[in-house]
Tab-separated table of C-alpha atoms in Angstrom:
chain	number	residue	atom	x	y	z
A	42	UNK	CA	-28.572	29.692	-27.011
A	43	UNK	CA	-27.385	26.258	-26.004
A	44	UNK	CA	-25.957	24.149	-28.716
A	45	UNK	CA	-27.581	20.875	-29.188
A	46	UNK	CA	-25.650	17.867	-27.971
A	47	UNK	CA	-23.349	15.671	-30.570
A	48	UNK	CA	-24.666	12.275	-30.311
A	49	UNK	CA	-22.559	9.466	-32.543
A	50	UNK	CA	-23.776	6.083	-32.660
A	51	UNK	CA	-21.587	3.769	-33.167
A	52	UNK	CA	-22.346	0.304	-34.982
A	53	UNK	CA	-20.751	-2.646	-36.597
A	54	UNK	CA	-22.467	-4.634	-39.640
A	55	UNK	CA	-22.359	-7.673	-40.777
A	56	UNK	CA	-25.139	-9.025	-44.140
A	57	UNK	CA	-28.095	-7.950	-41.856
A	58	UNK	CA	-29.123	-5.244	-43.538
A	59	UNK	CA	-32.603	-4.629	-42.867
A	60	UNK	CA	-31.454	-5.022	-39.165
A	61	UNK	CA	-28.966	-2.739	-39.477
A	62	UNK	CA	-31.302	-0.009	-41.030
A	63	UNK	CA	-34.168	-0.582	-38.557
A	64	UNK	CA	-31.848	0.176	-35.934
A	65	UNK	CA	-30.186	3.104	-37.386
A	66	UNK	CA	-33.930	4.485	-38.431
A	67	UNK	CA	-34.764	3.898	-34.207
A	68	UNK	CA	-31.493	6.119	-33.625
A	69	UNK	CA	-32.047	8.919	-36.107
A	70	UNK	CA	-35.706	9.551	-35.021
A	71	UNK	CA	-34.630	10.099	-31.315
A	72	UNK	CA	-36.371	13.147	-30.043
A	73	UNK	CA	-35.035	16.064	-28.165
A	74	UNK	CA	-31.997	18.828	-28.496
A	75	UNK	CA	-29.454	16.837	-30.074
A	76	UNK	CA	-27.216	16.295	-33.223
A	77	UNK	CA	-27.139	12.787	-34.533
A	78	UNK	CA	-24.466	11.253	-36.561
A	79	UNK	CA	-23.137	7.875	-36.969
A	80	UNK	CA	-20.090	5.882	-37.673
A	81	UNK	CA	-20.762	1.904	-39.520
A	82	UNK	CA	-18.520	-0.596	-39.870
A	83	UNK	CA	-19.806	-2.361	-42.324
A	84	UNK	CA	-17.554	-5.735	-41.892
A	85	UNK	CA	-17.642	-7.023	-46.058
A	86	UNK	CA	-21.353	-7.438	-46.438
A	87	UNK	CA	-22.572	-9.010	-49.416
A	88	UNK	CA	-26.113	-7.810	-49.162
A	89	UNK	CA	-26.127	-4.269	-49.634
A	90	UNK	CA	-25.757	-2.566	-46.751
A	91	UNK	CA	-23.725	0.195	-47.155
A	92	UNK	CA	-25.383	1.263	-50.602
A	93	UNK	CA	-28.878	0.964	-48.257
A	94	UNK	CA	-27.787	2.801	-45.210
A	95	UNK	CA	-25.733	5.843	-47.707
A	96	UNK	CA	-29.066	6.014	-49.830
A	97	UNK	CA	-31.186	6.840	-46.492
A	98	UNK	CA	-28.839	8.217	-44.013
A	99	UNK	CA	-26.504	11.253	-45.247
A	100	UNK	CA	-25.389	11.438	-41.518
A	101	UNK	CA	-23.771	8.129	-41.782
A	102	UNK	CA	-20.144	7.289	-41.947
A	103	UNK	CA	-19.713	3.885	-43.347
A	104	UNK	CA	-16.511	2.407	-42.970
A	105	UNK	CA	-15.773	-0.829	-44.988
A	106	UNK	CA	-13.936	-4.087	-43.427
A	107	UNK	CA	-12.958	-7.069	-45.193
A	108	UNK	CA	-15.414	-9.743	-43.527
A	109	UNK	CA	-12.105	-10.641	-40.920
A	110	UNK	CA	-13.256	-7.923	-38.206
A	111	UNK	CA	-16.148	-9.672	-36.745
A	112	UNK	CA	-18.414	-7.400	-33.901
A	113	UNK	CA	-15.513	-6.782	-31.101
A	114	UNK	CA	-12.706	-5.560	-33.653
A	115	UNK	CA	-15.468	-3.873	-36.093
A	116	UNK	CA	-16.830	-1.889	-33.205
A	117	UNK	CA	-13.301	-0.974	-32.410
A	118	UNK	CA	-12.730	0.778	-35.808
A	119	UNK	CA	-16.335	2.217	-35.646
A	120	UNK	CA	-15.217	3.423	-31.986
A	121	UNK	CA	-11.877	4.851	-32.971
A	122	UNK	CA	-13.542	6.577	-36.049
A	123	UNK	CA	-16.122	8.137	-34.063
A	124	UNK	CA	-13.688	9.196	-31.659
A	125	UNK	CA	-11.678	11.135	-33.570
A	126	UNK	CA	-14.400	12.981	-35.125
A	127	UNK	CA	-15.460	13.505	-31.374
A	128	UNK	CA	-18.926	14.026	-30.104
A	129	UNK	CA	-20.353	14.849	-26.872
A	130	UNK	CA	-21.422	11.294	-25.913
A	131	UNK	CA	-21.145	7.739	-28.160
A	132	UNK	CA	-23.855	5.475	-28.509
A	133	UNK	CA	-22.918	2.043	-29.122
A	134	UNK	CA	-25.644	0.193	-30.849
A	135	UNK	CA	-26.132	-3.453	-31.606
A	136	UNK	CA	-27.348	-3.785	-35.218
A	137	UNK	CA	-30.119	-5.771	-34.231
A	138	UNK	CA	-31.140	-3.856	-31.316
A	139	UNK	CA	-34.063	-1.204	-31.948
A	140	UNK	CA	-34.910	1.836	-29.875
A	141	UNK	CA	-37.389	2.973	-28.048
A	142	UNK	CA	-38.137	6.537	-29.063
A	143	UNK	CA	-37.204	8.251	-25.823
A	144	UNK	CA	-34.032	6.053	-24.968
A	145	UNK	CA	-31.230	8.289	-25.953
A	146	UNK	CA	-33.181	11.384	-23.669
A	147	UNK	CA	-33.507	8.935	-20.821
A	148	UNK	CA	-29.922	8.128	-20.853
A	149	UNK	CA	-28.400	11.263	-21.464
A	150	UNK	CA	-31.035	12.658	-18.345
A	151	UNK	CA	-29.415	9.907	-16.455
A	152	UNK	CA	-25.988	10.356	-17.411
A	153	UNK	CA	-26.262	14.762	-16.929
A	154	UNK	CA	-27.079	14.329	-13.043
A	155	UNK	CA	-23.589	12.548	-12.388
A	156	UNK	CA	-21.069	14.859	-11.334
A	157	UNK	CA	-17.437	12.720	-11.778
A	158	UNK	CA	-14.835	14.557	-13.741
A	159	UNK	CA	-13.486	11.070	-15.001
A	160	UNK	CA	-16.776	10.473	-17.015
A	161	UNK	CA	-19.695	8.563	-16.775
A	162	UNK	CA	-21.247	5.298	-18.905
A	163	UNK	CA	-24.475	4.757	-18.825
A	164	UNK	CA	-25.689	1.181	-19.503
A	165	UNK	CA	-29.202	0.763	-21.771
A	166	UNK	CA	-31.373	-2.481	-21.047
A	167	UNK	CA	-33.321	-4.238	-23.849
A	168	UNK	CA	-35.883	-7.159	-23.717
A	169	UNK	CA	-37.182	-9.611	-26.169
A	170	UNK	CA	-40.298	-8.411	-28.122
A	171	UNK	CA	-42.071	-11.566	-27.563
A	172	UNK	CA	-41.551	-12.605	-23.902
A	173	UNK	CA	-40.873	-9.544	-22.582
A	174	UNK	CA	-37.556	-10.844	-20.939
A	175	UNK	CA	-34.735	-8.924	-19.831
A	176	UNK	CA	-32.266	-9.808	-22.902
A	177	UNK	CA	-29.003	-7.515	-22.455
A	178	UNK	CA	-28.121	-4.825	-20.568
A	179	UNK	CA	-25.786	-4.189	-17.326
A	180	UNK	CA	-24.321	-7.228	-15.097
A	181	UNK	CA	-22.989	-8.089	-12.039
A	182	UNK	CA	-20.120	-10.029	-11.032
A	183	UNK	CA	-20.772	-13.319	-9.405
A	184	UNK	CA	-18.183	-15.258	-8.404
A	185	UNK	CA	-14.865	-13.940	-6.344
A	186	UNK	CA	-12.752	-16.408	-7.928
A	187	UNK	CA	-14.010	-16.550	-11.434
A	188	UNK	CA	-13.626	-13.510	-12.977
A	189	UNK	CA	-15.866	-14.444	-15.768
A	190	UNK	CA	-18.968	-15.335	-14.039
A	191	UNK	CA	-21.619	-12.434	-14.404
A	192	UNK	CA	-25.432	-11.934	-13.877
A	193	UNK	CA	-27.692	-9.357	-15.685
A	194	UNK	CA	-29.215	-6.678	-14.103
A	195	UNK	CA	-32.508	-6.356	-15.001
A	196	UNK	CA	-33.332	-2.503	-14.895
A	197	UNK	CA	-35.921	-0.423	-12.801
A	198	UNK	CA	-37.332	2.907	-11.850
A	199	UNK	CA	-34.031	4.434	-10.399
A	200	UNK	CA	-30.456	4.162	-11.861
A	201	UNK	CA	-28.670	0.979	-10.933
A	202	UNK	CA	-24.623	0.308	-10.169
A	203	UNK	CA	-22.887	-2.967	-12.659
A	204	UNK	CA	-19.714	-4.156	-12.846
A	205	UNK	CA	-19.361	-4.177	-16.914
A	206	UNK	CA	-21.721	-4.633	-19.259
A	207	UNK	CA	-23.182	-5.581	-22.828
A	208	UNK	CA	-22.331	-3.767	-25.417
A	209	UNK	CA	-25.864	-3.533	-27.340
A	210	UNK	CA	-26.952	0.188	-25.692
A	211	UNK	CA	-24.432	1.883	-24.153
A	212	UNK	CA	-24.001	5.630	-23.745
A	213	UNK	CA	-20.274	6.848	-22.911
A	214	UNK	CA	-19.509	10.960	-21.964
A	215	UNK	CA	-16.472	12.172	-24.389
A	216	UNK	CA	-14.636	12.234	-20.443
A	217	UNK	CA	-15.457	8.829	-19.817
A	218	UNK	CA	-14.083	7.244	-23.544
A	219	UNK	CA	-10.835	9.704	-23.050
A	220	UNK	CA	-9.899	8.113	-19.946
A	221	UNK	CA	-10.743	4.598	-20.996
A	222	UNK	CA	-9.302	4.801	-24.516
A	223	UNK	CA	-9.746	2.555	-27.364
A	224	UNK	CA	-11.713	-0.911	-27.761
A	225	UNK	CA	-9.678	-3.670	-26.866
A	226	UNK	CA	-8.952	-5.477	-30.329
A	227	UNK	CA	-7.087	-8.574	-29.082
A	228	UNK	CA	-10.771	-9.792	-28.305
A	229	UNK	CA	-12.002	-10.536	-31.759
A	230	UNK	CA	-15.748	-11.151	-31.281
A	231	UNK	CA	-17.186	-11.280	-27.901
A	232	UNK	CA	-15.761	-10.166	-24.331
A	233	UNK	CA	-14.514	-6.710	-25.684
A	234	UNK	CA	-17.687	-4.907	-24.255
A	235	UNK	CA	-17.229	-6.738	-20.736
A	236	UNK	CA	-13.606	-5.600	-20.665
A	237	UNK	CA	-14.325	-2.152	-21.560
A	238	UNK	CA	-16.702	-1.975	-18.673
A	239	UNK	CA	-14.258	-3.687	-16.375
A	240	UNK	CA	-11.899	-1.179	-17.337
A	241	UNK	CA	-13.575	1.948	-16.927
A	242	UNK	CA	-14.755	0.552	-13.571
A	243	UNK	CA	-10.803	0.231	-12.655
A	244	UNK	CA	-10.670	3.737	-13.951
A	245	UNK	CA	-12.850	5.508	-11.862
A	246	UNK	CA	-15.348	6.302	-14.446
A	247	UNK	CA	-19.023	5.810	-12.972
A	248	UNK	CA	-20.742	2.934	-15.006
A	249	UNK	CA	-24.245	2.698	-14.380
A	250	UNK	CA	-27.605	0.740	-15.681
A	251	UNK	CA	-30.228	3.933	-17.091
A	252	UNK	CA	-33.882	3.694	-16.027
A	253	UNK	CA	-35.998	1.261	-17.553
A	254	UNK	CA	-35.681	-0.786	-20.785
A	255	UNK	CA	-34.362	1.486	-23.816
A	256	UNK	CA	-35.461	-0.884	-26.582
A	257	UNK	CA	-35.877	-4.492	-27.975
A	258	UNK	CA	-33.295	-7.154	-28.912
A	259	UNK	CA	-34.200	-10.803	-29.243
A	260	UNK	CA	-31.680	-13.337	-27.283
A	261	UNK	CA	-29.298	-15.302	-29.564
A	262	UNK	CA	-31.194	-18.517	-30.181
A	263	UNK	CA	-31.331	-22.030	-28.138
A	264	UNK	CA	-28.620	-24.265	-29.387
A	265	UNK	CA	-26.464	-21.717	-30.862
A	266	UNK	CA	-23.766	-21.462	-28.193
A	267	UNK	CA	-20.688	-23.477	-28.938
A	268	UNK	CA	-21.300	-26.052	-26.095
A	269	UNK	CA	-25.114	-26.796	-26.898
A	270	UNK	CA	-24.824	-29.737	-29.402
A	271	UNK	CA	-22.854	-31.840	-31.540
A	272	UNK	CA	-19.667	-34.134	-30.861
A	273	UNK	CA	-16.864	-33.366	-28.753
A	274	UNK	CA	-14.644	-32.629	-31.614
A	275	UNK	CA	-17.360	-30.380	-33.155
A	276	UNK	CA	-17.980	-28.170	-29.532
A	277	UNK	CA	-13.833	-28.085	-29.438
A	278	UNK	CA	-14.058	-26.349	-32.997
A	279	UNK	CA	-16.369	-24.329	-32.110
A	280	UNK	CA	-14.945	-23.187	-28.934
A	281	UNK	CA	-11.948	-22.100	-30.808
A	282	UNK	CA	-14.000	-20.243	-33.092
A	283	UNK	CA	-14.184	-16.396	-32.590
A	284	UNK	CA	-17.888	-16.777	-31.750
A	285	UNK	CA	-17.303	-19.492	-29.496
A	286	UNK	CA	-14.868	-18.900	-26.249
A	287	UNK	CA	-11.702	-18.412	-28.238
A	288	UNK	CA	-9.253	-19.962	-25.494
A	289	UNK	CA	-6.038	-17.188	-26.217
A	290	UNK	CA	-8.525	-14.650	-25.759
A	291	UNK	CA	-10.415	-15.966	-22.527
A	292	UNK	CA	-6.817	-16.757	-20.851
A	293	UNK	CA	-6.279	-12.826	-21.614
A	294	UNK	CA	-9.793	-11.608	-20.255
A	295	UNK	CA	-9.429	-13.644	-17.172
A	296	UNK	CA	-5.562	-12.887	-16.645
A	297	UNK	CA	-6.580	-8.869	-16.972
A	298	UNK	CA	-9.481	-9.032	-14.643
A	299	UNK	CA	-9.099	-12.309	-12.137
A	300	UNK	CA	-7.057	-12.897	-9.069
A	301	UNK	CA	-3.857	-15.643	-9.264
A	302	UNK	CA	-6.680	-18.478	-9.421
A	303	UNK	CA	-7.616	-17.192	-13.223
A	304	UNK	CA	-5.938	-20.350	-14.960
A	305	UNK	CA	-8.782	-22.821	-12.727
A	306	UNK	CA	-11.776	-20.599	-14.395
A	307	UNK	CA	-10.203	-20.871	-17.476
A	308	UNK	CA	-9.928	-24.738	-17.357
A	309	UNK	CA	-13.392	-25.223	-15.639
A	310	UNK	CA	-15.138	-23.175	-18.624
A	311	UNK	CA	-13.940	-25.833	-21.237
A	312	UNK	CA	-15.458	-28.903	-19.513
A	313	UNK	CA	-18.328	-28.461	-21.247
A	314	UNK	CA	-16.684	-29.640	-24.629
A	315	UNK	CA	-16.428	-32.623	-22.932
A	316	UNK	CA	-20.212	-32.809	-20.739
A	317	UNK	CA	-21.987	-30.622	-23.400
């Protein structure tokens, strides 16, 4: 008899704690022949979410951070946890992202018919549960001299190449995170999940978008990126915030994944503290 597969999802957490456990409820009642477990970091919430998520889920790990982590470096710890537990595939799950109750059997159906000893990824798609957009999911690059200029990908009946990808659903073989190793943590909020994808690309590992959407997760609002409002010293604070475009950490990204043009899409992206 076949042993059921070792699934870990792996999370980070941050005072959103009925999020949090509607997401981890849409991962635990996945169907089909597999072990679930989970690894949380659970960045210093104030709100109870560890003591919510422990109460409900015995299969959880919950790892505490002191509120400095934010979602790149959290994941990392959640990542590195899970890792050296070890599972047959990881399932990194945004906390606000629920799934749909056959997305884990679609990807892993999708990820079982490639054949590429370095390991596959395979890339889940969500849309927003009230316009039906495509939200996150896989992307493509879209510009040969800015290496941070991406389109998403939004999914269909067959499985689709990307170039990287968002880190909300995101399936990776044990082969796949051996070869590309741990979350980046220089990246402290954002652009960790592109550069793992750019890396296991660069690695050889097949990263692909699954069929279809795989669950639900509403766009960050209008007016909440750094450049959308306010003065120019207020969109320059913001910018240099770790959920804005932290400029250390963009010079990095682009100087890891760009050609010897990088520094020009590094200054172009900060003209809009000055145009808005």
């Amino acid at each position: 008899m076949t042993a059921p597969l070792k699934i870990c999802a792996v999370l980070a957490a941050f005072n959103r704690r009925e999020r949090t456990m509607c997401a981890l409820r849409s991962f635990f009642s996945q169907g089909g022949d597999v072990d679930l477990s989970a690894v949380l970091m659970d960045d210093g919430s104030t709100d109870g979410t560890t003591e919510a998520v422990q109460a409900e889920f015995r299969q959880v790990i919950a790892l505490k951070g002191d509120g400095s982590l934010y979602w790149n470096r959290g994941m990392a710890e959640a990542f590195k946890a899970a890792c050296a537990f070890g599972a047959d595939y990881y399932l990194w799950l945004n906390d606000d992202t629920v799934l749909y109750p056959d997305a884990l059997n679609s990807l892993i159906q999708d990820a079982q018919v490639i054949q590429n000893p370095q390991g596959c990824i395979l890339v889940g798609s969500t849309k927003d549960s009230m316009s039906a957009s495509c939200t996150y999911g896989g992307v493509r690059s879209i510009s040969k001299w800015h290496a941070g200029k991406f389109s998403l990908i939004e999914p269909g009946a067959e499985v689709q190449s990307c170039d990287t990808l968002n880190g909300n659903v995101v399936l990776i073989s044990a082969a796949a995170a051996e070869v590309v190793g741990e979350i980046d943590t220089y990246f402290s909020h954002s652009m960790g999940d592109y550069d793992y994808g750019l890396r296991a690309v660069g690695a050889g590992v097949s990263v692909l978008i699954g069929r279809n959407y795989h669950g639900e997760c509403p766009r960050n609002p209008v007016g909440s990126a750094w450049y959308e409002s306010g003065k120019i010293r207020d969109r320059y604070k913001r910018a240099c915030s770790p959920k804005g475009l932290p400029m250390k950490e963009w010079a990095y990204f682009l100087k890891a994944h760009g050609n010897a043009f990088w520094f020009l899409g590094w200054v172009s992206s900060y003209r809009r503290i000055i145009t808005g």
